[in-house]
Coordinates of C-alpha atoms and ligand atoms in Angstrom, one line a residue:
X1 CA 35.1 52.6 -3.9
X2 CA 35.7 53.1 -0.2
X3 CA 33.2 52.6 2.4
X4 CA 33.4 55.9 3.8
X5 CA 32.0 59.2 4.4
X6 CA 33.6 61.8 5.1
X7 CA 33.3 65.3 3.4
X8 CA 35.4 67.5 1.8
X9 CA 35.0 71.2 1.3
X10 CA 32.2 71.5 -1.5
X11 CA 33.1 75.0 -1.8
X12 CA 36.5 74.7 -3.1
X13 CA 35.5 72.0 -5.4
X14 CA 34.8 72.9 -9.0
X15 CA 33.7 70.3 -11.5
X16 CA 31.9 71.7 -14.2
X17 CA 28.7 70.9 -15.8
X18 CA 27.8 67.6 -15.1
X19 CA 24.9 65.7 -17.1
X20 CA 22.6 63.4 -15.3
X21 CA 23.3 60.1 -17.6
X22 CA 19.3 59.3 -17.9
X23 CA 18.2 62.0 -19.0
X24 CA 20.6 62.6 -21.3
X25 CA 19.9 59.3 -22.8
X26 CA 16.3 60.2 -22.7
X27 CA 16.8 63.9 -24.3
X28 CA 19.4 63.1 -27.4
X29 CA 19.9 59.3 -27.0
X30 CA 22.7 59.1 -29.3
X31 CA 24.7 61.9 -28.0
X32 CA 27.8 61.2 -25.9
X33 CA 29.2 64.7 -24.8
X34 CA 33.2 65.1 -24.9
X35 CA 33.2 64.3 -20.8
X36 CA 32.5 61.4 -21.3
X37 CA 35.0 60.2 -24.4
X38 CA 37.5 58.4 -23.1
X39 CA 41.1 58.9 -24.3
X40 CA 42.1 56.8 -26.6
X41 CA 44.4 54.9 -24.0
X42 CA 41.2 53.9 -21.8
X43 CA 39.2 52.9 -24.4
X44 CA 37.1 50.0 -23.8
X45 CA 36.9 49.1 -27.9
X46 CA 40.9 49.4 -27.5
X47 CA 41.9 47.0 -24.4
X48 CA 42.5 43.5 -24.6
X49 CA 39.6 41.2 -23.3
X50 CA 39.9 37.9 -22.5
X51 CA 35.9 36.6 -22.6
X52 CA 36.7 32.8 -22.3
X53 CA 37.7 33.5 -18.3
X54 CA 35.6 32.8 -15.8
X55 CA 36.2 33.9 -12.4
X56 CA 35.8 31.5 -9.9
X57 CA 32.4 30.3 -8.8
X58 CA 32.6 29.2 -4.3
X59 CA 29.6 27.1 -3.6
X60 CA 29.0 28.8 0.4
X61 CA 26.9 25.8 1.5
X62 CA 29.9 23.0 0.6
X63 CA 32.0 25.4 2.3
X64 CA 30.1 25.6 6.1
X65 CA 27.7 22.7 6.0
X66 CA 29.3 20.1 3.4
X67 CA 31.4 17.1 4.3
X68 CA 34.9 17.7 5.6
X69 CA 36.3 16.9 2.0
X70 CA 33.7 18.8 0.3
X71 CA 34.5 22.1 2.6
X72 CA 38.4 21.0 2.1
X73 CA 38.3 21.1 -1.6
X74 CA 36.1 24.2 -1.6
X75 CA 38.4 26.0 1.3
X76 CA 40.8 25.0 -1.8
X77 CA 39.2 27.4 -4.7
X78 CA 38.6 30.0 -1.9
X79 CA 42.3 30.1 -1.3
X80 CA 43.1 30.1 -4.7
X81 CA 40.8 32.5 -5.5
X82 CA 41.7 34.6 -3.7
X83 CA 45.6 34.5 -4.3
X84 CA 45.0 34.4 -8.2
X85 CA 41.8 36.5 -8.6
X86 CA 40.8 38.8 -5.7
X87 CA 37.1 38.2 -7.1
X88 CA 35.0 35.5 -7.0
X89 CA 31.4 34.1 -7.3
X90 CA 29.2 33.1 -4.5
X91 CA 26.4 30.6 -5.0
X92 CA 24.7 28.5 -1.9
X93 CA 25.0 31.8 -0.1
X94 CA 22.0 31.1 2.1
X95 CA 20.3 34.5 1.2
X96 CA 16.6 34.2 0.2
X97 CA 16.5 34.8 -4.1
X98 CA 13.7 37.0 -2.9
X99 CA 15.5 39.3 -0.6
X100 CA 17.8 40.2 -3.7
X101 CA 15.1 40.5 -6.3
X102 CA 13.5 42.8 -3.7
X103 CA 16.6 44.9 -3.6
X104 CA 17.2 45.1 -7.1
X105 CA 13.5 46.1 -7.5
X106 CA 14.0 48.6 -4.9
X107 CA 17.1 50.4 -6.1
X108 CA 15.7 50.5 -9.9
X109 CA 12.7 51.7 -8.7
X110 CA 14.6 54.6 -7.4
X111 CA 16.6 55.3 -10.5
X112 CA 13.2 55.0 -12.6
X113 CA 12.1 58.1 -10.1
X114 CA 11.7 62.0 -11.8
X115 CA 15.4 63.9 -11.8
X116 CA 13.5 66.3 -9.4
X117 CA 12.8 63.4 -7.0
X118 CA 16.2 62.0 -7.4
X119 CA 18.1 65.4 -6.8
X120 CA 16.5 66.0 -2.8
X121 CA 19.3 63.8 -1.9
X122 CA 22.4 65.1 -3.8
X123 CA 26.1 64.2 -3.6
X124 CA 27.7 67.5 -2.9
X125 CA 30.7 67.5 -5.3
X126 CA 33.8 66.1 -3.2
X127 CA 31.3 63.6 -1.0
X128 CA 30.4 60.1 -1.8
X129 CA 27.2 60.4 -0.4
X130 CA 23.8 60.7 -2.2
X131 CA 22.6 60.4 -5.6
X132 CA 24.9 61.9 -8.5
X133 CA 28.7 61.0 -9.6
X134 CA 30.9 60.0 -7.0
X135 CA 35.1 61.0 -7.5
X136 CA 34.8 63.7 -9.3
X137 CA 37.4 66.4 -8.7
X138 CA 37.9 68.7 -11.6
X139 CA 36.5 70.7 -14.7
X140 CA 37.9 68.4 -16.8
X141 CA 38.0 65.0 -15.4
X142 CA 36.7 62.4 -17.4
X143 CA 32.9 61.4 -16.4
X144 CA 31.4 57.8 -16.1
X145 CA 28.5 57.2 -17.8
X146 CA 26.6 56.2 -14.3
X147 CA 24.3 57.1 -11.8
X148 CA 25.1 56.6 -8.3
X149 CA 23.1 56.1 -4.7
X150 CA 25.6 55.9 -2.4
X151 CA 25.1 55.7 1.8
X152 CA 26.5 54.8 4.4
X153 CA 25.0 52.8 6.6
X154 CA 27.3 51.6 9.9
X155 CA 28.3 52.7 12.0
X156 CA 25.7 55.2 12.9
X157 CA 27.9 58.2 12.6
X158 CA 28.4 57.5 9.1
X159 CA 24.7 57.8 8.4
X160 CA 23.5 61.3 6.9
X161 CA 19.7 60.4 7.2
X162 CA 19.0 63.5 4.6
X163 CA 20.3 60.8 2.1
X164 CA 18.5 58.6 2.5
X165 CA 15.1 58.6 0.3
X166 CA 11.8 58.8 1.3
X167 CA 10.9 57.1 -1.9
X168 CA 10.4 54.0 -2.3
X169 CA 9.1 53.4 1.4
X170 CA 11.0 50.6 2.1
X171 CA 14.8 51.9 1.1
X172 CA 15.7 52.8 4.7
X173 CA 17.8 51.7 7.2
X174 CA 16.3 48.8 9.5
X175 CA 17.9 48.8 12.8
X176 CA 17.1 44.5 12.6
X177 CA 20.3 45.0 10.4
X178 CA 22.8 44.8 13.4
X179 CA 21.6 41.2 14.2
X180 CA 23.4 40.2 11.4
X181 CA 26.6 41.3 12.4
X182 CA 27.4 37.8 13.1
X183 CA 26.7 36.3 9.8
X184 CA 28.3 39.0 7.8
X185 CA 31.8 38.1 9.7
X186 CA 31.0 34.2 8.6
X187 CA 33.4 35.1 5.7
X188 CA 36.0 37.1 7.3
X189 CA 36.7 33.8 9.6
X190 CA 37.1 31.4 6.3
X191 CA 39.3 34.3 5.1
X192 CA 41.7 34.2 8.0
X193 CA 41.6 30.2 8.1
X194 CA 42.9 29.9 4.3
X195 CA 45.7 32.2 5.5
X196 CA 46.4 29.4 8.3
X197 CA 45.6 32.3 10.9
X198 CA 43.5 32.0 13.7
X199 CA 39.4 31.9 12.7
X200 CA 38.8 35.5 14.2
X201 CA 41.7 37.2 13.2
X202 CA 40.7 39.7 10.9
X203 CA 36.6 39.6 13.2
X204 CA 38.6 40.8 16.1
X205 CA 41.0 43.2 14.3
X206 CA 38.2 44.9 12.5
X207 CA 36.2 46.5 15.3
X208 CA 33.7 48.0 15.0
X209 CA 33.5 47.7 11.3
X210 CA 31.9 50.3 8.6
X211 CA 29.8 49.2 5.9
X212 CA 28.6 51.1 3.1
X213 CA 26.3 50.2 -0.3
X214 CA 26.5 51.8 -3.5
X215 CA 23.9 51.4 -6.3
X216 CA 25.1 51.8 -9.6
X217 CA 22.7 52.4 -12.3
X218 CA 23.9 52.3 -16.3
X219 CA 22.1 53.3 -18.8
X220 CA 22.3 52.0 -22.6
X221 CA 25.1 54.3 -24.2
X222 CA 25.0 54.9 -28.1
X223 CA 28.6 54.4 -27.9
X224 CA 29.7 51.9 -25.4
X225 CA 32.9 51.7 -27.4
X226 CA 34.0 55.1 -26.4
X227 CA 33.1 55.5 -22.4
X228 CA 33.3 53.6 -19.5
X229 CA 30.3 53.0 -16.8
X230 CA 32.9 52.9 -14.0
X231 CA 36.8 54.2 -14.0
X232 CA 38.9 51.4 -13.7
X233 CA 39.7 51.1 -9.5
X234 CA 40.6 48.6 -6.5
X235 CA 38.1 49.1 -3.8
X236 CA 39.2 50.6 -0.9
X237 CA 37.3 48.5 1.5
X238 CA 38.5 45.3 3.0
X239 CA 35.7 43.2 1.2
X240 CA 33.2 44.2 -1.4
X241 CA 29.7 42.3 -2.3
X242 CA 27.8 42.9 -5.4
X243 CA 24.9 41.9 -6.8
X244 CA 24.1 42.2 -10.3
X245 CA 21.2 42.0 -12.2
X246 CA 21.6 39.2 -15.1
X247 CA 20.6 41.3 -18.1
X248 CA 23.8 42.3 -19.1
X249 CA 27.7 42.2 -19.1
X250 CA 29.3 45.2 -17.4
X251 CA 31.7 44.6 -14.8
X252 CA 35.4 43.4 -16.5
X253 CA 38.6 42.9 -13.9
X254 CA 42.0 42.9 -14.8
X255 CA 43.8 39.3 -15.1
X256 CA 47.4 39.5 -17.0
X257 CA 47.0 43.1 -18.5
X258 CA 43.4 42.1 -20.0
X259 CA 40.1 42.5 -19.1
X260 CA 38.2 39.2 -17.8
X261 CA 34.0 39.9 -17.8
X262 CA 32.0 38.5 -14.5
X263 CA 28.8 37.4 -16.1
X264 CA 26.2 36.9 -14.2
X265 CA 25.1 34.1 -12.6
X266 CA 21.6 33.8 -11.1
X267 CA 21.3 34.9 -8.0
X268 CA 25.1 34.3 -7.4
X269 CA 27.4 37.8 -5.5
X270 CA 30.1 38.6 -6.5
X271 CA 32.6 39.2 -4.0
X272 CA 35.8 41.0 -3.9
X273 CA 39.0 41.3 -2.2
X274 CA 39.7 45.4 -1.3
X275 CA 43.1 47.4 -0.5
X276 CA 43.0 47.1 3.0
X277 CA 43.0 42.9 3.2
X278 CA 43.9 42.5 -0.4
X279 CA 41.6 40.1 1.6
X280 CA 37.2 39.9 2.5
X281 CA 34.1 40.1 4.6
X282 CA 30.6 39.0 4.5
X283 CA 28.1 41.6 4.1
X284 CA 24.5 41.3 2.8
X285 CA 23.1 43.9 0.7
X286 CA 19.0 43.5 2.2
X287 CA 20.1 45.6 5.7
X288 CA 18.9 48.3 3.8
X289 CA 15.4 47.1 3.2
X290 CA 13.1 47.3 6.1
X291 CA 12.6 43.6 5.9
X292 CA 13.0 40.8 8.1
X293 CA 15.9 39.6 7.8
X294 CA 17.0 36.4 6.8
X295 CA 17.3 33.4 8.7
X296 CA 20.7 32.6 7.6
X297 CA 22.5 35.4 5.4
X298 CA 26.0 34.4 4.4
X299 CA 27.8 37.1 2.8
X300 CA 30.7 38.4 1.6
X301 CA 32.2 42.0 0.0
X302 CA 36.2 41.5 0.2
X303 CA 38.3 44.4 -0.5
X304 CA 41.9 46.6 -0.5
X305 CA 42.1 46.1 3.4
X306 CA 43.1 42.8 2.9
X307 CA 46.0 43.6 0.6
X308 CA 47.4 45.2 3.4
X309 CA 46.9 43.0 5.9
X310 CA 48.1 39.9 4.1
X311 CA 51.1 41.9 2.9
X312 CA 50.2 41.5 -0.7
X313 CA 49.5 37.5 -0.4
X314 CA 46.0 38.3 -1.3
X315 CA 45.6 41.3 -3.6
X316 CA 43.2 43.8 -4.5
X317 CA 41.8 43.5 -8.4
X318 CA 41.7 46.1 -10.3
X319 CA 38.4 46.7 -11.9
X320 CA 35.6 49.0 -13.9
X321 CA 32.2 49.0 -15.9
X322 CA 31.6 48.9 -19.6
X323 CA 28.4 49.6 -20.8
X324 CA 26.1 48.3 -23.4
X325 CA 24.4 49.8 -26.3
X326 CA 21.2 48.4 -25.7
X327 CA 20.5 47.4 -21.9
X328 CA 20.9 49.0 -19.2
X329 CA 22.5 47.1 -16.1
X330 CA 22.0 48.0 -12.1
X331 CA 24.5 46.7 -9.7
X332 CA 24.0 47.2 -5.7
X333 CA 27.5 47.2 -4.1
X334 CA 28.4 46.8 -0.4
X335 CA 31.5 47.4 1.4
X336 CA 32.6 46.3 4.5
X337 CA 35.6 47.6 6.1
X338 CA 37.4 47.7 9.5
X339 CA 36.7 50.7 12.0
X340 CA 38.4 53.9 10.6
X341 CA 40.1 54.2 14.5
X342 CA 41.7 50.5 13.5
X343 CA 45.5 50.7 12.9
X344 CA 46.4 48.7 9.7
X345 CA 49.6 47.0 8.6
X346 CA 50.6 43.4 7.6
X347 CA 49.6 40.5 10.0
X348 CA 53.3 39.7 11.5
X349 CA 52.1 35.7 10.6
X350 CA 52.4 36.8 7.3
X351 CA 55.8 38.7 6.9
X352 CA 58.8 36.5 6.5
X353 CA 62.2 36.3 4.4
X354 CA 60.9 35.3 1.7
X355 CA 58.4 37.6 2.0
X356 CA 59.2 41.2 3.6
X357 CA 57.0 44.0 4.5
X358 CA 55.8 46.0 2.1
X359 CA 53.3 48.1 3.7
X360 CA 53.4 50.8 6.5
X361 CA 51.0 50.9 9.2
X362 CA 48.7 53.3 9.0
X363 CA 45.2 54.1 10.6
X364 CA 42.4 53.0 8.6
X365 CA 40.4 56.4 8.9
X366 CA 43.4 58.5 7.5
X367 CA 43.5 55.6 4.1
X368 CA 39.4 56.6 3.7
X369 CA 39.8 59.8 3.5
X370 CA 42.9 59.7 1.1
X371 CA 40.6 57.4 -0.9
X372 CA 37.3 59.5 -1.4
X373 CA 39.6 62.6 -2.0
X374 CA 41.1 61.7 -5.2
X375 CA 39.9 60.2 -8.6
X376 CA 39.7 56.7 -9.1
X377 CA 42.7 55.8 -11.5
X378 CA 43.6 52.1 -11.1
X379 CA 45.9 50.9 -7.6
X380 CA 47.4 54.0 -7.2
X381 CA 45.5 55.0 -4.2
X382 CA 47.4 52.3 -2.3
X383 CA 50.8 54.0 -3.1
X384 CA 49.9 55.2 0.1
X385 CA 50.6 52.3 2.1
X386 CA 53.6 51.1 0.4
X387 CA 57.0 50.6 1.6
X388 CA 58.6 52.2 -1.9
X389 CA 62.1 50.3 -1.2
X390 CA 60.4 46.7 -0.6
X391 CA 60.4 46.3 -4.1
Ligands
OGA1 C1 32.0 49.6 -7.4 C2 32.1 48.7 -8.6 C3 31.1 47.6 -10.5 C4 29.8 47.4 -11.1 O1 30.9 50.1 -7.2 O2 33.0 49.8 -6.7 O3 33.2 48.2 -8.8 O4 29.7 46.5 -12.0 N1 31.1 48.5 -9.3 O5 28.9 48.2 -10.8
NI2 NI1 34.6 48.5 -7.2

């Protein structure tokens, strides 16, 4: 998704009857209602899956604090993760194991909350903030079987503090948050150096630079063959960071035409490059418990800013949710992107003969708001920035 905000007109907005997920599991836990069948095409049962992949595991610590060769051969996998992947894993990340369990234990205990506690905070059809289905457009789009919290979090304008629930206590926004601004850019600078580019780069380009979480809650689906948790999309961020729990397999990205499954690793994020970058950023998903923060939080959420930015050298993955018949799975997703007032296009270092231009500049605000206002459906929301005859 895209870390933004902004609101459409509700009003003119008409998309049908839309069942809460949980309690339609809860009510008839074997019935999957026609929204939410897939056509045949987007099947999950139907699409080729590759489950021998892995996606590449980045050990953080060897990275800052190991020996030169050790940060040289791990600078290495970072580099070619990103230019083969767009995803990767992040272990050694210096964030507390407890911090995370306390933010997965957080945002299930919010999903585990009444309907009629969960609906004071709804997501006004058209918005992407709240609790409810995010993207949904039409009477007869197709529905994920998901339930969404989604806020946003920085800068403060982006905040609708109506949103944000009272329950549980500590799910609020801790203004200790901003002293991490530092830490959360520790990615962005290894980023830039594995494109040979100066260490603040894409720091100084972004501004002052928005961040956004997402908590995704799936439940168990009856027929996992037949719907998807999330539509297959590239995140319209410049990085993304999730976290996962490790109960189950959901998350699948797109390698050669088939499906690759992240599986979880303990206490590992996953991090991924968006549209903006096809490139990434270091964001931690605790700024939105009022918590202490950590001593040392790496982070990272890369996502389609850096696409742009590294004209294509670093791409944006495309990627979605499968569910699973029997256990549910919670994911809590953060985006970090560049000031919507930033002007993007491809960093001059990185346009050549051999490799032309082939995105337009554009202003990073106008690319949000194209994003939340249409249905995910793959990379085509990046048409947007493309230079049609580059290719
Ligand atoms: C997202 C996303 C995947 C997941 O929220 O943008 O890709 O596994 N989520 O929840
Ligand atoms: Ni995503």
């Amino acid at each position: 998704m895209a870390p933004v905000t902004c609101s459409t007109t509700s009003s003119e907005i008409r998309i049908g009857e839309v069942e809460d997920v949980q309690e339609l599991r809860r009510a008839r836990p074997t019935a999957v209602p026609e929204r939410y069948v897939r056509d045949t095409n987007e099947r999950p049962a139907l699409s080729a899956i590759l489950p021998s992949l892995h996606v590449p595991v980045i050990d953080l610590s060897k990275l800052v604090c190991g020996t030169k060769r050790q940060s040289q051969e791990e600078m290495a996998k970072l580099t070619a993760a990103c230019e083969e992947w767009g995803f990767f894993q992040v272990i050694n990340h210096g964030i507390e194991t407890e911090l995370l369990e306390t933010m997965e234990r957080v945002a299930k205990e919010f999903f585990m909350l009444p309907l009629e506690e969960k609906e004071k905070y709804p997501m006004a059809p058209g918005t992407i903030q709240g609790y409810g289905h995010a993207f949904v457009f039409s009477e007869d789009q197709k529905l994920d079987w998901c339930n969404m919290l989604a806020l946003g979090v920085q800068p403060a304008f982006i905040r609708k503090p109506h949103l944000w629930p009272a329950n549980p206590a500590n799910l609020r926004y801790s203004p200790s948050c901003r002293r991490r601004d530092r830490e959360e850019r520790i990615l962005l600078i290894l980023i830039s150096r594995s494109l040979g580019l100066s260490p603040n780069y894409f720091n100084e380009m972004f501004g002052e630079a928005v961040q956004a979480v997402r908590m995704n809650y799936y439940p168990p689906c009856s027929r996992p063959d037949l719907v998807l948790g999330l539509s297959p999309h590239s995140d319209g961020s410049a990085l993304t960071v999730l976290q996962q729990d490790t109960t189950s397999v959901g998350l699948q990205i797109l390698k050669d035409n088939a499906w690759v499954p992240v599986h979880p690793i303990p206490d590992a994020l996953v991090i991924n490059i968006g549209d903006t970058i096809e490139v990434g950023a270091i964001i931690h998903p605790g700024f939105l418990l009022h918590l202490n923060p950590p001593p040392n939080p790496l982070l990272i959420d890369a996502t389609r800013a850096m696409q742009v930015l590294t004209n294509g050298r670093y791409r944006s993955v495309e990627h979605r949710a499968v569910t699973n018949r029997e256990s549910d799975r919670l994911s809590v997703v953060t985006f970090y992107a560049p000031s919507y007032d930033v002007e993007l296009g491809p960093v001059p270092e990185l346009v050549n003969d051999q490799q032309p231009c082939r995105y337009r500049r554009f202003n990073h605000g106008e690319y949000s708001r194209h994003y939340v206002t249409n249905k995910l459906q793959g990379k085509k929301n990046l048409e947007f920035a493309k230079i049609q005859t580059s290719y």
